[in-house]
Short mmCIF file of C-alpha atoms and ligand atoms in Angstrom, two decimals:
data_model
loop_
_atom_site.label_atom_id
_atom_site.label_comp_id
_atom_site.label_asym_id
_atom_site.label_seq_id
_atom_site.Cartn_x
_atom_site.Cartn_y
_atom_site.Cartn_z
CA MET A 1 -0.03 0.02 0.06
CA PRO A 2 1.59 3.40 -1.03
CA GLU A 3 2.34 5.51 1.94
CA LEU A 4 2.61 9.26 1.81
CA PRO A 5 6.26 9.64 0.59
CA GLU A 6 5.26 7.27 -2.38
CA VAL A 7 2.21 9.49 -2.89
CA GLU A 8 4.42 12.56 -2.70
CA VAL A 9 6.69 11.22 -5.17
CA VAL A 10 3.65 10.72 -7.60
CA ARG A 11 2.42 14.19 -7.02
CA ARG A 12 6.02 15.42 -8.16
CA GLY A 13 6.00 13.21 -11.22
CA LEU A 14 2.53 14.56 -11.99
CA GLU A 15 3.76 18.19 -11.53
CA ALA A 16 6.53 17.58 -13.80
CA HIS A 17 4.62 15.72 -16.44
CA VAL A 18 0.85 16.51 -16.81
CA LEU A 19 0.38 20.11 -16.19
CA ASP A 20 -0.62 22.64 -18.87
CA ARG A 21 -1.48 20.06 -21.50
CA PRO A 22 -4.95 20.21 -22.79
CA ILE A 23 -6.74 16.86 -22.11
CA ARG A 24 -7.85 15.37 -25.53
CA SER A 25 -9.75 12.53 -24.32
CA VAL A 26 -10.69 10.54 -21.46
CA GLU A 27 -11.42 6.70 -21.63
CA VAL A 28 -12.83 4.94 -18.72
CA LEU A 29 -11.92 1.12 -19.16
CA HIS A 30 -13.72 0.10 -15.94
CA PRO A 31 -16.45 1.94 -14.06
CA ARG A 32 -15.15 1.13 -10.82
CA PRO A 33 -12.35 3.65 -10.13
CA VAL A 34 -14.80 6.19 -10.97
CA ARG A 35 -17.55 4.84 -8.73
CA ARG A 36 -17.48 7.93 -6.54
CA HIS A 37 -18.20 10.26 -9.38
CA LEU A 38 -21.90 9.83 -8.99
CA PRO A 39 -23.38 10.95 -12.40
CA GLY A 40 -21.32 8.23 -14.10
CA ALA A 41 -18.16 7.40 -15.95
CA GLU A 42 -19.49 9.10 -19.26
CA ASP A 43 -20.09 12.33 -17.39
CA PHE A 44 -16.68 11.98 -15.88
CA ALA A 45 -14.74 11.67 -19.25
CA THR A 46 -16.93 14.39 -20.89
CA ARG A 47 -16.32 17.00 -18.19
CA LEU A 48 -12.53 16.50 -18.14
CA THR A 49 -12.16 16.59 -21.99
CA GLY A 50 -10.89 19.71 -23.24
CA ARG A 51 -9.71 21.10 -19.67
CA THR A 52 -6.11 21.32 -18.50
CA PHE A 53 -4.47 20.18 -15.09
CA THR A 54 -3.21 23.40 -13.52
CA ALA A 55 -1.42 22.04 -10.44
CA ALA A 56 -0.56 19.01 -8.60
CA ASN A 57 -1.54 19.02 -4.79
CA ARG A 58 -1.75 16.68 -1.99
CA ARG A 59 -3.38 16.28 1.29
CA GLY A 60 -2.43 13.07 3.15
CA LYS A 61 -2.63 10.36 0.62
CA TYR A 62 -4.96 12.15 -1.52
CA LEU A 63 -4.05 14.07 -4.84
CA TRP A 64 -5.88 16.69 -6.30
CA LEU A 65 -5.28 18.22 -9.73
CA PRO A 66 -7.09 21.74 -10.31
CA LEU A 67 -8.52 22.19 -13.53
CA ASP A 68 -8.47 25.38 -15.59
CA VAL A 69 -11.64 27.59 -15.59
CA PRO A 70 -13.20 27.56 -19.01
CA SER A 71 -13.67 31.00 -20.72
CA ARG A 72 -17.45 30.49 -20.96
CA VAL A 73 -19.26 31.00 -17.96
CA GLY A 74 -20.62 27.49 -16.86
CA GLN A 75 -20.99 25.23 -13.97
CA ASP A 76 -17.56 23.80 -14.13
CA THR A 77 -15.60 26.55 -12.14
CA GLY A 78 -12.80 25.78 -9.96
CA ASN A 79 -13.24 22.11 -10.31
CA ALA A 80 -10.31 19.46 -9.65
CA LEU A 81 -9.64 15.75 -10.58
CA LEU A 82 -9.38 14.16 -6.99
CA GLY A 83 -7.56 10.69 -6.77
CA HIS A 84 -6.46 8.29 -4.33
CA LEU A 85 -4.34 5.31 -4.98
CA GLY A 86 -5.87 2.82 -2.53
CA MET A 87 -4.14 -0.21 -1.84
CA SER A 88 -2.65 -0.67 -5.40
CA GLY A 89 -3.42 2.17 -7.57
CA GLN A 90 -0.76 3.76 -9.88
CA LEU A 91 -0.57 7.06 -11.78
CA LEU A 92 1.75 6.20 -14.85
CA VAL A 93 2.87 8.97 -17.39
CA GLN A 94 3.19 7.02 -20.66
CA GLN A 95 4.28 7.58 -24.19
CA PRO A 96 1.10 8.01 -26.28
CA GLY A 97 0.37 4.50 -27.68
CA ALA A 98 2.43 2.61 -25.44
CA PRO A 99 1.05 -1.00 -24.63
CA ALA A 100 -1.96 -0.93 -22.20
CA GLU A 101 -1.25 -2.19 -18.65
CA ARG A 102 -2.89 -5.06 -17.77
CA HIS A 103 -4.95 -3.13 -15.05
CA LEU A 104 -5.16 -0.15 -17.16
CA ARG A 105 -8.43 1.61 -15.83
CA VAL A 106 -8.58 4.99 -16.88
CA ARG A 107 -6.54 6.84 -19.44
CA PHE A 108 -6.09 10.64 -20.07
CA ASP A 109 -4.80 11.70 -23.76
CA LEU A 110 -2.82 14.63 -23.18
CA GLY A 111 -1.30 14.95 -26.68
CA ASP A 112 2.43 14.44 -26.30
CA THR A 113 1.78 11.98 -23.29
CA GLU A 114 -0.55 9.96 -21.45
CA LEU A 115 -1.75 9.84 -17.80
CA ARG A 116 -2.87 6.51 -16.98
CA PHE A 117 -4.73 5.22 -13.84
CA VAL A 118 -3.66 1.48 -13.14
CA ASP A 119 -5.18 -0.56 -10.52
CA GLN A 120 -5.48 -4.22 -9.91
CA ARG A 121 -7.42 -4.27 -6.91
CA MET A 122 -9.27 -0.99 -7.30
CA PHE A 123 -9.81 0.23 -4.04
CA GLY A 124 -8.30 3.56 -5.22
CA GLY A 125 -10.48 5.82 -7.62
CA LEU A 126 -10.52 9.12 -9.25
CA ALA A 127 -13.61 11.75 -9.11
CA LEU A 128 -14.48 15.12 -10.23
CA SER A 129 -14.33 17.20 -7.20
CA GLU A 130 -16.96 20.28 -7.53
CA GLY A 131 -15.31 23.55 -6.60
CA GLY A 132 -12.40 21.42 -5.42
CA ALA A 133 -9.61 23.50 -7.00
CA ASP A 134 -8.45 24.88 -3.60
CA LEU A 135 -9.02 21.95 -1.27
CA PRO A 136 -11.57 19.46 -2.30
CA PRO A 137 -14.38 19.40 0.31
CA GLU A 138 -14.53 15.59 0.23
CA ILE A 139 -10.94 15.75 2.01
CA ALA A 140 -11.20 18.99 3.98
CA HIS A 141 -11.65 16.76 7.28
CA ILE A 142 -8.19 15.25 6.72
CA ALA A 143 -5.66 16.77 8.93
CA ARG A 144 -2.05 18.04 7.31
CA ASP A 145 0.79 15.87 7.51
CA PRO A 146 4.06 16.26 9.11
CA LEU A 147 5.89 17.14 5.96
CA ASP A 148 3.55 19.91 5.32
CA PRO A 149 5.10 23.21 6.30
CA GLU A 150 1.66 24.26 7.55
CA PHE A 151 1.28 21.51 9.97
CA ASP A 152 0.41 22.56 13.60
CA GLU A 153 2.80 20.69 15.59
CA ALA A 154 1.83 22.30 18.81
CA GLY A 155 -1.65 21.46 18.32
CA PHE A 156 -0.90 17.99 17.33
CA VAL A 157 0.93 17.41 20.62
CA THR A 158 -1.73 18.98 22.67
CA ARG A 159 -4.53 16.78 21.47
CA VAL A 160 -2.62 13.65 21.81
CA ARG A 161 -1.94 14.46 25.43
CA ARG A 162 -5.67 14.83 25.99
CA SER A 163 -6.44 11.40 24.74
CA GLN A 164 -6.75 8.23 26.43
CA SER A 165 -5.83 6.38 23.03
CA GLY A 166 -2.52 4.80 22.37
CA ILE A 167 -0.03 6.82 20.68
CA LYS A 168 0.14 4.62 17.61
CA ARG A 169 -3.62 4.58 17.06
CA GLN A 170 -3.46 8.50 17.31
CA LEU A 171 -0.64 8.56 14.47
CA LEU A 172 -2.88 6.44 12.17
CA ASN A 173 -5.86 8.93 12.93
CA GLN A 174 -6.50 10.99 9.84
CA SER A 175 -8.17 13.81 11.54
CA LEU A 176 -5.07 14.33 13.98
CA VAL A 177 -2.30 13.99 11.44
CA SER A 178 -2.65 12.53 7.83
CA GLY A 179 0.05 10.46 6.14
CA VAL A 180 1.77 8.49 8.76
CA GLY A 181 0.65 5.02 7.76
CA ASN A 182 1.67 1.79 9.65
CA ILE A 183 5.36 1.49 8.70
CA TYR A 184 6.15 5.19 9.38
CA ALA A 185 4.42 4.85 12.65
CA ASP A 186 6.48 1.74 13.74
CA GLU A 187 9.66 3.21 12.60
CA GLY A 188 8.96 6.57 14.13
CA LEU A 189 8.07 4.95 17.47
CA TRP A 190 11.29 3.03 17.67
CA LEU A 191 13.25 5.87 16.82
CA ALA A 192 11.72 7.92 19.70
CA ARG A 193 11.88 4.77 21.90
CA VAL A 194 8.10 5.06 22.63
CA HIS A 195 5.97 1.92 22.83
CA GLY A 196 2.99 2.35 20.57
CA GLU A 197 0.50 1.57 23.11
CA ARG A 198 1.46 4.13 25.51
CA VAL A 199 -1.54 6.34 26.24
CA GLY A 200 -1.36 10.04 24.88
CA ALA A 201 -2.41 11.33 28.34
CA ARG A 202 0.56 9.54 30.24
CA LEU A 203 3.26 10.83 27.53
CA ARG A 204 5.28 14.06 28.21
CA ARG A 205 5.25 16.76 25.63
CA THR A 206 8.85 15.83 24.76
CA ASP A 207 7.87 12.10 24.03
CA VAL A 208 5.22 13.19 21.69
CA GLU A 209 7.54 15.86 19.89
CA ARG A 210 10.17 13.03 19.61
CA VAL A 211 7.86 10.57 18.18
CA LEU A 212 6.74 13.18 15.51
CA ALA A 213 10.08 13.90 14.88
CA GLY A 214 11.05 10.30 14.36
CA CYS A 215 7.82 9.71 11.85
CA ARG A 216 8.98 12.85 10.01
CA ALA A 217 12.74 11.80 9.64
CA VAL A 218 11.80 8.38 8.39
CA MET A 219 9.25 9.99 5.84
CA LEU A 220 12.05 12.42 4.67
CA ALA A 221 14.20 9.56 4.30
CA ALA A 222 11.93 7.53 2.30
CA LEU A 223 10.81 10.58 0.21
CA GLY A 224 14.89 10.89 -0.59
CA GLU A 225 14.93 7.56 -1.77
CA GLY A 226 11.81 7.33 -3.77
CA GLY A 227 9.29 5.63 -1.26
CA THR A 228 9.06 2.38 0.63
CA SER A 229 7.61 -0.36 -1.26
CA PHE A 230 6.44 -3.43 0.27
CA ASP A 231 3.92 -4.12 -2.45
CA SER A 232 5.33 -5.19 -5.83
CA LEU A 233 2.19 -3.59 -7.50
CA TYR A 234 3.35 -0.12 -6.19
CA VAL A 235 5.41 1.91 -8.53
CA ASN A 236 5.84 5.84 -9.06
CA VAL A 237 4.73 7.72 -11.79
CA ASN A 238 7.86 6.54 -14.03
CA GLY A 239 7.16 3.16 -13.07
CA GLU A 240 10.17 2.63 -10.67
CA SER A 241 9.67 0.64 -7.50
CA GLY A 242 10.70 2.35 -4.14
CA TYR A 243 13.78 0.82 -2.45
CA PHE A 244 13.67 2.29 0.95
CA ASP A 245 12.62 -1.08 2.55
CA ARG A 246 16.36 -1.91 3.14
CA SER A 247 16.53 0.88 5.37
CA LEU A 248 13.68 -0.16 7.74
CA GLU A 249 14.73 -0.73 11.66
CA VAL A 250 11.69 -2.50 13.03
CA TYR A 251 8.98 -3.05 10.25
CA GLY A 252 8.81 -6.49 9.03
CA ARG A 253 11.85 -7.58 11.10
CA GLU A 254 10.36 -9.95 13.82
CA ASP A 255 12.88 -11.88 15.58
CA LEU A 256 15.84 -9.90 14.10
CA PRO A 257 18.08 -8.22 16.40
CA CYS A 258 17.38 -4.24 17.12
CA SER A 259 20.23 -2.46 15.71
CA ARG A 260 20.52 -0.49 18.89
CA CYS A 261 20.45 -3.23 21.59
CA GLY A 262 20.58 -6.66 19.78
CA THR A 263 17.09 -7.61 21.62
CA PRO A 264 15.00 -9.54 18.96
CA ILE A 265 12.24 -7.27 17.35
CA ARG A 266 8.78 -8.44 18.50
CA ARG A 267 5.72 -8.47 16.34
CA MET A 268 1.96 -7.91 17.77
CA VAL A 269 -1.41 -7.79 16.13
CA PHE A 270 -2.82 -4.26 15.87
CA MET A 271 -6.00 -3.24 14.14
CA ASN A 272 -5.92 -6.21 11.79
CA ARG A 273 -2.22 -5.42 11.03
CA SER A 274 0.96 -5.88 12.89
CA SER A 275 3.07 -3.47 15.13
CA TYR A 276 6.79 -4.10 15.22
CA PHE A 277 8.93 -2.87 18.27
CA CYS A 278 11.98 -3.65 20.45
CA PRO A 279 10.77 -4.73 23.81
CA VAL A 280 13.74 -3.29 25.33
CA CYS A 281 14.13 0.13 23.67
CA GLN A 282 10.28 0.70 23.83
CA PRO A 283 9.13 -0.67 27.00
CA ALA A 284 5.48 -1.71 27.13
CA PRO A 285 3.09 0.51 29.29
CA ARG A 286 3.15 -0.77 33.11
CA LEU A 287 -0.32 -1.80 33.01
CA ARG A 288 -0.14 -4.18 30.00
CA ARG A 289 2.93 -5.64 31.16
CA ALA A 290 1.59 -6.97 34.45
ZN1 ZN B 1 16.38 -2.28 21.14
#
């Protein structure tokens, strides 16, 4: 599943390759990825044809591409194409006429290039966001991410410390902070030496700040290396897989020695997924240990 750094890599790729080129045609090859566009696939294609992407933006793991405002006065003012990669989605920039990918779902003909949405499992999708050029209303509830220059760090720390929820659960709460997926949460907690089940209200301000700094450091490192990829289905906008996985300290490393203290890394089930941690560097909360 693509995490925030991968989505940011995609955003940068889109920014470099798909802006300011009129959309000549839109071909929807499967209705499911545009299911959130309620007027249907045909309307989706019609309303995007002839328009131009003017920017590539991101909030958490959502991407949106504002559309130019047509000169005629009409209903389509300040709209945007809103996209989410889901579990296996890819946005690929291809040469016109390049062979179709096996799971090609939507194709945008941009003249000298093509933007393609490829998705095997189709949890992701695209939609036209009405009035969504500045910030699509569909994603306005999603908090900024730790890499966003306008992220409110002090506000985040305060909210975490008012809560009786575990710190990891809070890191994954998109209304508090977006884009910190399971991998980055585990890595950030390990860097900060904080166990993910420690309750927010029992953490010191500096603990939460350290966790946030840890998540941010891992995300920045991943961004520098093109993104983490555990899912061979994921590739970035140029079709290159991320290769950050070799640098991970705890995630996916059950029973391997912690690089700081040598203790075997443990795995526990968490929200139908897994949490990885070092039991020595990240002591469990006292109540749980008893
Ligand atoms: Zn350790």
